[in-house]
C-alpha cells in the first residue's frame, strides 16, 4: 500500500480584503498623500470603484433617501459576515432612480430589500452602503476631488 500526501507547501488563496477594511485603511492614514496612495493601492477593486461612483457621481441618483430601521450586526468579525459589498454592489441597481429594475418595485418592497441587504452586511459595510445611497461620505478625507485624481475618468463632477 502506498500512502501519498498532498503537497503541504501549496499556496492557499489570499484573503480578500473587504471594502470596509479598505476604508478602514484609508481612515488610518493621516495625510492627503497617504490617503491618495491607499486609493491607488486598491484601484483595481471593482466593488470599491462602484462604491465611490455611487457616492460621488452626480448622475447616479438613488430611490432611497433615509435609512430604515434594521438590526445591525456588531458581533460578527469584519470579513466573516454572510454577505459583503462584493456581492451587493453589483445588484444595487434596484435602488437607482430610473433603472428598469427599480421601476418594477413598490416603495415598501424597495424598503424591505434594503433592510435585507443591510442586515446581511457587517456594520461597517452596511454603513458604507447607506452613505452611498444617501450620497454623503462620512469618511474623513474621502472627497470627490481626491477620487477624481485617482480615477480621472470615473465620472464628471457637477453632472
Backbone as numpy.savetxt, mean C-alpha at the origin, in Angstrom:
# Nx Ny Nz CAx CAy CAz Cx Cy Cz
19.75 -50.25 0.87 18.91 -49.08 0.87 19.80 -47.83 0.87
19.48 -46.89 -0.01 20.25 -45.66 -0.11 19.43 -44.53 0.50
20.05 -43.83 1.37 19.38 -42.68 2.00 19.92 -41.43 1.35
19.03 -40.61 0.85 19.47 -39.35 0.25 18.88 -38.20 1.07
19.59 -37.15 1.06 19.09 -35.95 1.74 19.09 -34.81 0.74
18.23 -33.91 0.97 18.21 -32.73 0.11 19.38 -31.82 0.48
19.82 -31.07 -0.47 20.90 -30.14 -0.24 20.43 -29.10 0.79
21.04 -29.11 1.96 20.62 -28.16 2.98 21.15 -26.76 2.72
21.98 -26.62 1.73 22.51 -25.30 1.39 21.68 -24.59 0.33
20.54 -25.18 -0.05 19.69 -24.54 -1.06 19.20 -23.21 -0.52
19.11 -22.26 -1.39 18.64 -20.94 -0.95 17.15 -21.00 -0.67
16.77 -20.30 0.39 15.34 -20.17 0.68 14.88 -18.85 0.11
13.61 -18.77 -0.26 13.13 -17.51 -0.83 13.30 -16.37 0.18
13.66 -15.22 -0.31 13.85 -14.06 0.55 12.50 -13.57 1.08
12.52 -13.02 2.24 11.32 -12.44 2.83 10.93 -11.21 2.02
9.68 -11.08 1.71 9.20 -9.91 0.97 8.77 -8.86 1.98
9.40 -7.72 1.90 9.08 -6.62 2.79 7.67 -6.10 2.47
6.90 -5.79 3.50 5.55 -5.28 3.27 5.62 -3.80 2.90
4.56 -3.29 2.31 4.50 -1.87 1.99 4.55 -1.07 3.29
3.90 -1.58 4.33 3.96 -0.92 5.63 5.38 -0.83 6.17
6.17 -1.86 5.95 7.58 -1.85 6.39 8.40 -0.88 5.55
8.08 -0.75 4.27 8.77 0.24 3.42 8.52 1.64 3.98
7.26 1.92 4.32 6.91 3.23 4.88 7.59 3.41 6.23
7.66 2.34 7.04 8.35 2.42 8.32 9.82 2.77 8.14
10.44 2.17 7.12 11.84 2.48 6.80 11.97 3.94 6.39
11.02 4.43 5.60 11.00 5.83 5.15 10.89 6.77 6.35
10.02 6.42 7.30 9.78 7.29 8.46 10.97 7.33 9.41
11.78 6.28 9.43 12.92 6.22 10.36 14.05 7.15 9.96
14.21 7.37 8.67 15.32 8.24 8.23 14.90 9.70 8.38
15.88 10.54 8.68 15.56 11.92 9.05 15.67 12.94 7.92
16.64 12.75 7.02 16.86 13.80 6.01 16.08 13.51 4.73
15.83 14.57 4.00 15.12 14.45 2.72 15.91 13.55 1.76
17.23 13.69 1.78 18.09 12.90 0.90 17.96 11.41 1.22
17.92 11.06 2.50 17.78 9.66 2.88 16.37 9.14 2.57
15.38 10.00 2.73 14.00 9.60 2.39 13.90 9.31 0.89
14.55 10.16 0.11 14.57 9.94 -1.34 15.29 8.62 -1.67
16.33 8.31 -0.93 17.08 7.06 -1.14 16.20 5.84 -0.85
15.35 5.94 0.17 14.43 4.84 0.48 13.45 4.65 -0.67
12.92 5.74 -1.21 12.01 5.64 -2.36 12.73 5.00 -3.54
13.96 5.42 -3.79 14.75 4.85 -4.89 14.97 3.34 -4.69
15.28 2.97 -3.46 15.55 1.57 -3.13 14.35 0.67 -3.44
13.15 1.19 -3.22 11.93 0.39 -3.41 11.15 0.79 -4.66
11.84 1.43 -5.58 11.23 1.92 -6.82 10.60 0.80 -7.65
11.13 -0.39 -7.56 10.65 -1.51 -8.37 9.51 -2.29 -7.75
8.92 -1.80 -6.67 7.82 -2.50 -6.01 6.49 -1.94 -6.53
5.80 -2.67 -7.43 4.58 -2.14 -8.03 3.51 -1.74 -7.02
3.34 -2.50 -5.95 2.31 -2.16 -4.97 2.64 -0.83 -4.29
3.91 -0.59 -4.04 4.33 0.67 -3.43 4.04 1.84 -4.38
4.36 1.65 -5.66 4.06 2.68 -6.65 2.56 2.95 -6.74
1.78 1.88 -6.68 0.33 2.01 -6.76 -0.21 2.83 -5.59
0.33 2.57 -4.40 -0.08 3.33 -3.22 0.25 4.81 -3.39
1.47 5.10 -3.83 1.88 6.49 -4.03 1.01 7.19 -5.06
0.72 6.50 -6.15 -0.15 7.08 -7.18 -1.55 7.33 -6.61
-2.04 6.36 -5.85 -3.37 6.51 -5.26 -3.48 7.69 -4.32
-2.38 7.98 -3.61 -2.38 9.11 -2.67 -2.24 10.43 -3.42
-1.30 10.50 -4.36 -0.89 11.78 -4.92 -1.41 12.13 -6.31
-1.78 11.15 -7.12 -2.21 11.46 -8.49 -3.58 12.14 -8.45
-3.66 13.40 -8.88 -4.93 14.12 -8.82 -6.01 13.54 -9.74
-5.61 12.76 -10.72 -6.61 12.15 -11.62 -7.33 10.98 -10.97
-6.72 10.38 -9.95 -7.34 9.25 -9.25 -8.25 9.81 -8.17
-9.54 9.60 -8.32 -10.52 10.04 -7.34 -11.21 8.81 -6.77
-11.43 8.82 -5.47 -11.99 7.68 -4.77 -13.45 7.92 -4.37
-14.22 6.83 -4.31 -15.62 6.92 -3.89 -15.73 6.97 -2.37
-14.66 6.61 -1.67 -14.64 6.59 -0.21 -14.20 7.95 0.31
-14.95 8.49 1.24 -14.57 9.79 1.80 -14.24 9.72 3.28
-14.78 8.71 3.97 -14.48 8.60 5.39 -14.22 7.15 5.78
-13.48 7.00 6.85 -13.10 5.68 7.32 -14.26 5.04 8.08
-14.63 3.82 7.70 -15.71 3.14 8.42 -15.20 2.56 9.74
-16.12 2.24 10.62 -15.75 1.52 11.84 -15.39 0.10 11.45
-14.27 -0.38 11.96 -13.86 -1.76 11.73 -12.96 -2.21 12.87
-12.76 -3.51 12.98 -11.92 -4.07 14.03 -10.47 -4.04 13.56
-9.64 -3.26 14.24 -8.23 -3.15 13.86 -7.44 -4.32 14.41
-6.53 -4.83 13.59 -5.66 -5.93 14.00 -4.37 -5.34 14.54
-4.28 -5.24 15.86 -3.08 -4.69 16.48 -2.21 -5.79 17.11
-2.66 -7.03 17.02 -1.94 -8.13 17.67 -1.04 -8.92 16.73
-1.45 -9.08 15.47 -0.67 -9.89 14.52 0.60 -9.14 14.15
1.76 -9.80 14.20 3.01 -9.13 13.83 3.00 -8.70 12.36
3.67 -7.59 12.09 3.79 -7.05 10.73 4.30 -8.14 9.79
3.59 -8.35 8.70 4.00 -9.34 7.71 3.37 -10.70 7.91
2.67 -10.90 9.04 2.04 -12.20 9.32 0.52 -12.15 9.16
0.01 -11.03 8.68 -1.43 -10.88 8.50 -1.90 -11.78 7.37
-3.21 -12.07 7.35 -3.74 -12.92 6.28 -3.74 -12.23 4.92
-3.55 -10.93 4.90 -3.64 -10.17 3.66 -2.62 -9.03 3.71
-2.21 -8.56 2.54 -1.29 -7.43 2.47 -1.72 -6.49 1.36
-1.09 -5.35 1.32 -1.36 -4.40 0.24 -0.96 -4.96 -1.11
-0.04 -5.94 -1.13 0.33 -6.58 -2.39 -0.89 -7.24 -3.04
-1.79 -7.81 -2.22 -3.00 -8.43 -2.76 -4.10 -7.41 -3.00
-4.21 -6.42 -2.12 -5.36 -5.52 -2.17 -5.23 -4.35 -3.14
-4.04 -3.80 -3.29 -3.92 -2.62 -4.16 -4.31 -2.89 -5.61
-3.99 -4.05 -6.19 -4.44 -4.29 -7.56 -5.97 -4.35 -7.70
-6.67 -4.58 -6.59 -8.13 -4.69 -6.64 -8.85 -3.43 -6.20
-8.13 -2.36 -5.91 -8.77 -1.18 -5.35 -9.58 -0.38 -6.36
-9.61 -0.81 -7.61 -10.40 -0.09 -8.61 -11.89 -0.08 -8.27
-12.32 -0.99 -7.38 -13.73 -0.97 -6.97 -14.06 0.28 -6.16
-13.03 1.02 -5.74 -13.24 2.25 -4.99 -12.91 3.51 -5.81
-12.63 3.35 -7.11 -12.27 4.48 -7.97 -13.53 5.05 -8.62
-13.72 6.36 -8.47 -14.87 7.02 -9.09 -14.82 6.84 -10.60
-15.95 6.45 -11.18 -16.05 6.32 -12.61 -15.55 5.00 -13.18
-14.94 4.17 -12.37 -14.46 2.87 -12.86 -15.66 1.93 -13.00
-15.71 1.11 -14.07 -16.83 0.18 -14.25 -17.08 -0.73 -13.05
-16.02 -1.13 -12.37 -16.18 -2.02 -11.21 -16.88 -1.31 -10.05
-16.61 -0.02 -9.89 -17.24 0.71 -8.78 -18.66 1.13 -9.14
-18.93 1.33 -10.42 -20.26 1.77 -10.84 -21.34 0.74 -10.52
-20.96 -0.53 -10.46 -21.92 -1.61 -10.20 -22.28 -1.74 -8.73
-21.52 -1.09 -7.85 -21.71 -1.28 -6.41 -22.56 -0.19 -5.78
-23.46 -0.61 -4.91 -24.25 0.34 -4.12 -23.36 0.82 -2.97
-23.62 2.02 -2.45 -22.77 2.56 -1.38 -22.61 1.62 -0.18
-23.68 0.95 0.23 -23.59 0.04 1.38 -22.65 -1.12 1.08
-22.72 -1.66 -0.12 -21.83 -2.79 -0.49 -20.38 -2.32 -0.57
-20.17 -1.11 -1.08 -18.83 -0.54 -1.14 -18.24 -0.45 0.26
-19.04 0.04 1.20 -18.59 0.16 2.59 -18.28 -1.22 3.19
-19.12 -2.21 2.91 -18.89 -3.57 3.42 -17.58 -4.14 2.87
-17.33 -3.93 1.59 -16.09 -4.42 0.99 -14.87 -3.73 1.60
-14.99 -2.43 1.82 -13.88 -1.70 2.42 -13.58 -2.22 3.83
-14.62 -2.48 4.61 -14.42 -3.02 5.96 -13.71 -4.37 5.88
-14.12 -5.22 4.94 -13.46 -6.52 4.77 -11.97 -6.36 4.46
-11.66 -5.43 3.57 -10.27 -5.18 3.21 -9.49 -4.70 4.43
-10.01 -3.69 5.12 -9.31 -3.10 6.25 -9.09 -4.12 7.37
-10.10 -4.95 7.63 -9.97 -5.95 8.70 -9.00 -7.07 8.35
-8.76 -7.27 7.07 -7.83 -8.34 6.66 -6.38 -7.88 6.65
-6.17 -6.57 6.71 -4.82 -6.00 6.69 -4.31 -5.76 8.10
-2.99 -5.71 8.25 -2.41 -5.31 9.52 -2.70 -3.84 9.75
-2.53 -3.39 10.97 -2.88 -2.03 11.35 -2.16 -0.97 10.50
-0.86 -1.14 10.27 -0.12 -0.11 9.52 -0.56 -0.09 8.06
-0.80 -1.25 7.47 -1.21 -1.27 6.06 -2.65 -0.81 5.89
-3.51 -1.10 6.86 -4.89 -0.61 6.81 -4.89 0.92 6.88
-4.02 1.46 7.73 -3.90 2.91 7.85 -3.43 3.52 6.53
-2.45 2.90 5.89 -1.96 3.39 4.59 -3.05 3.32 3.53
-3.84 2.25 3.56 -4.92 2.09 2.58 -5.92 3.24 2.73
-6.27 3.57 3.98 -7.21 4.66 4.21 -6.59 6.01 3.83
-5.30 6.19 4.09 -4.64 7.43 3.68 -4.74 7.60 2.17
-4.57 6.48 1.46 -4.67 6.52 0.00 -6.09 6.93 -0.41
-7.09 6.29 0.19 -8.48 6.57 -0.19 -8.89 8.00 0.17
-8.31 8.54 1.23 -8.60 9.92 1.64 -7.71 10.93 0.91
-6.68 10.41 0.18 -5.71 11.24 -0.55 -4.97 12.17 0.40
-4.68 11.67 1.59 -3.95 12.46 2.59 -2.89 11.59 3.25
-1.64 11.83 2.90 -0.54 11.09 3.51 -0.26 11.65 4.90
-0.18 10.77 5.88 0.21 11.15 7.24 1.66 10.79 7.49
2.37 10.40 6.43 3.77 10.00 6.54 4.63 11.25 6.41
5.34 11.57 7.50 6.16 12.78 7.53 7.22 12.73 6.43
7.23 13.78 5.62 8.22 13.90 4.55 7.82 13.28 3.23
6.71 12.53 3.22 6.25 11.90 1.97 5.34 12.90 1.27
5.91 13.57 0.27 5.19 14.61 -0.45 5.12 14.28 -1.93
4.19 14.91 -2.59 4.05 14.73 -4.04 5.34 15.15 -4.75
5.93 16.24 -4.29 7.16 16.75 -4.92 8.28 15.70 -4.84
8.45 15.08 -3.67 9.49 14.07 -3.51 9.19 12.83 -4.36
7.94 12.41 -4.36 7.54 11.24 -5.16 7.84 11.49 -6.64
7.53 12.69 -7.13 7.77 12.99 -8.54 9.25 13.11 -8.88
10.09 13.41 -7.90 11.53 13.41 -8.14 12.03 12.00 -8.43
11.47 11.02 -7.71 11.89 9.63 -7.87 11.14 8.95 -9.01
9.87 9.29 -9.19 9.00 8.71 -10.21 8.47 9.84 -11.11
9.32 10.44 -11.94 8.91 11.63 -12.69 7.75 11.42 -13.67
7.51 10.20 -14.10 6.44 9.96 -15.07 5.21 9.29 -14.46
5.13 9.24 -13.13 4.04 8.55 -12.48 2.71 9.27 -12.70
2.72 10.60 -12.59 1.51 11.41 -12.77 1.95 12.85 -12.93
0.99 13.69 -13.29 1.27 15.12 -13.40 0.58 15.83 -12.25
1.34 16.64 -11.55 0.79 17.38 -10.43 -0.25 18.37 -10.94
-1.33 18.52 -10.22 -2.37 19.46 -10.61 -3.31 18.92 -11.66
-3.22 17.60 -11.97 -4.14 16.97 -12.90 -3.69 17.07 -14.28
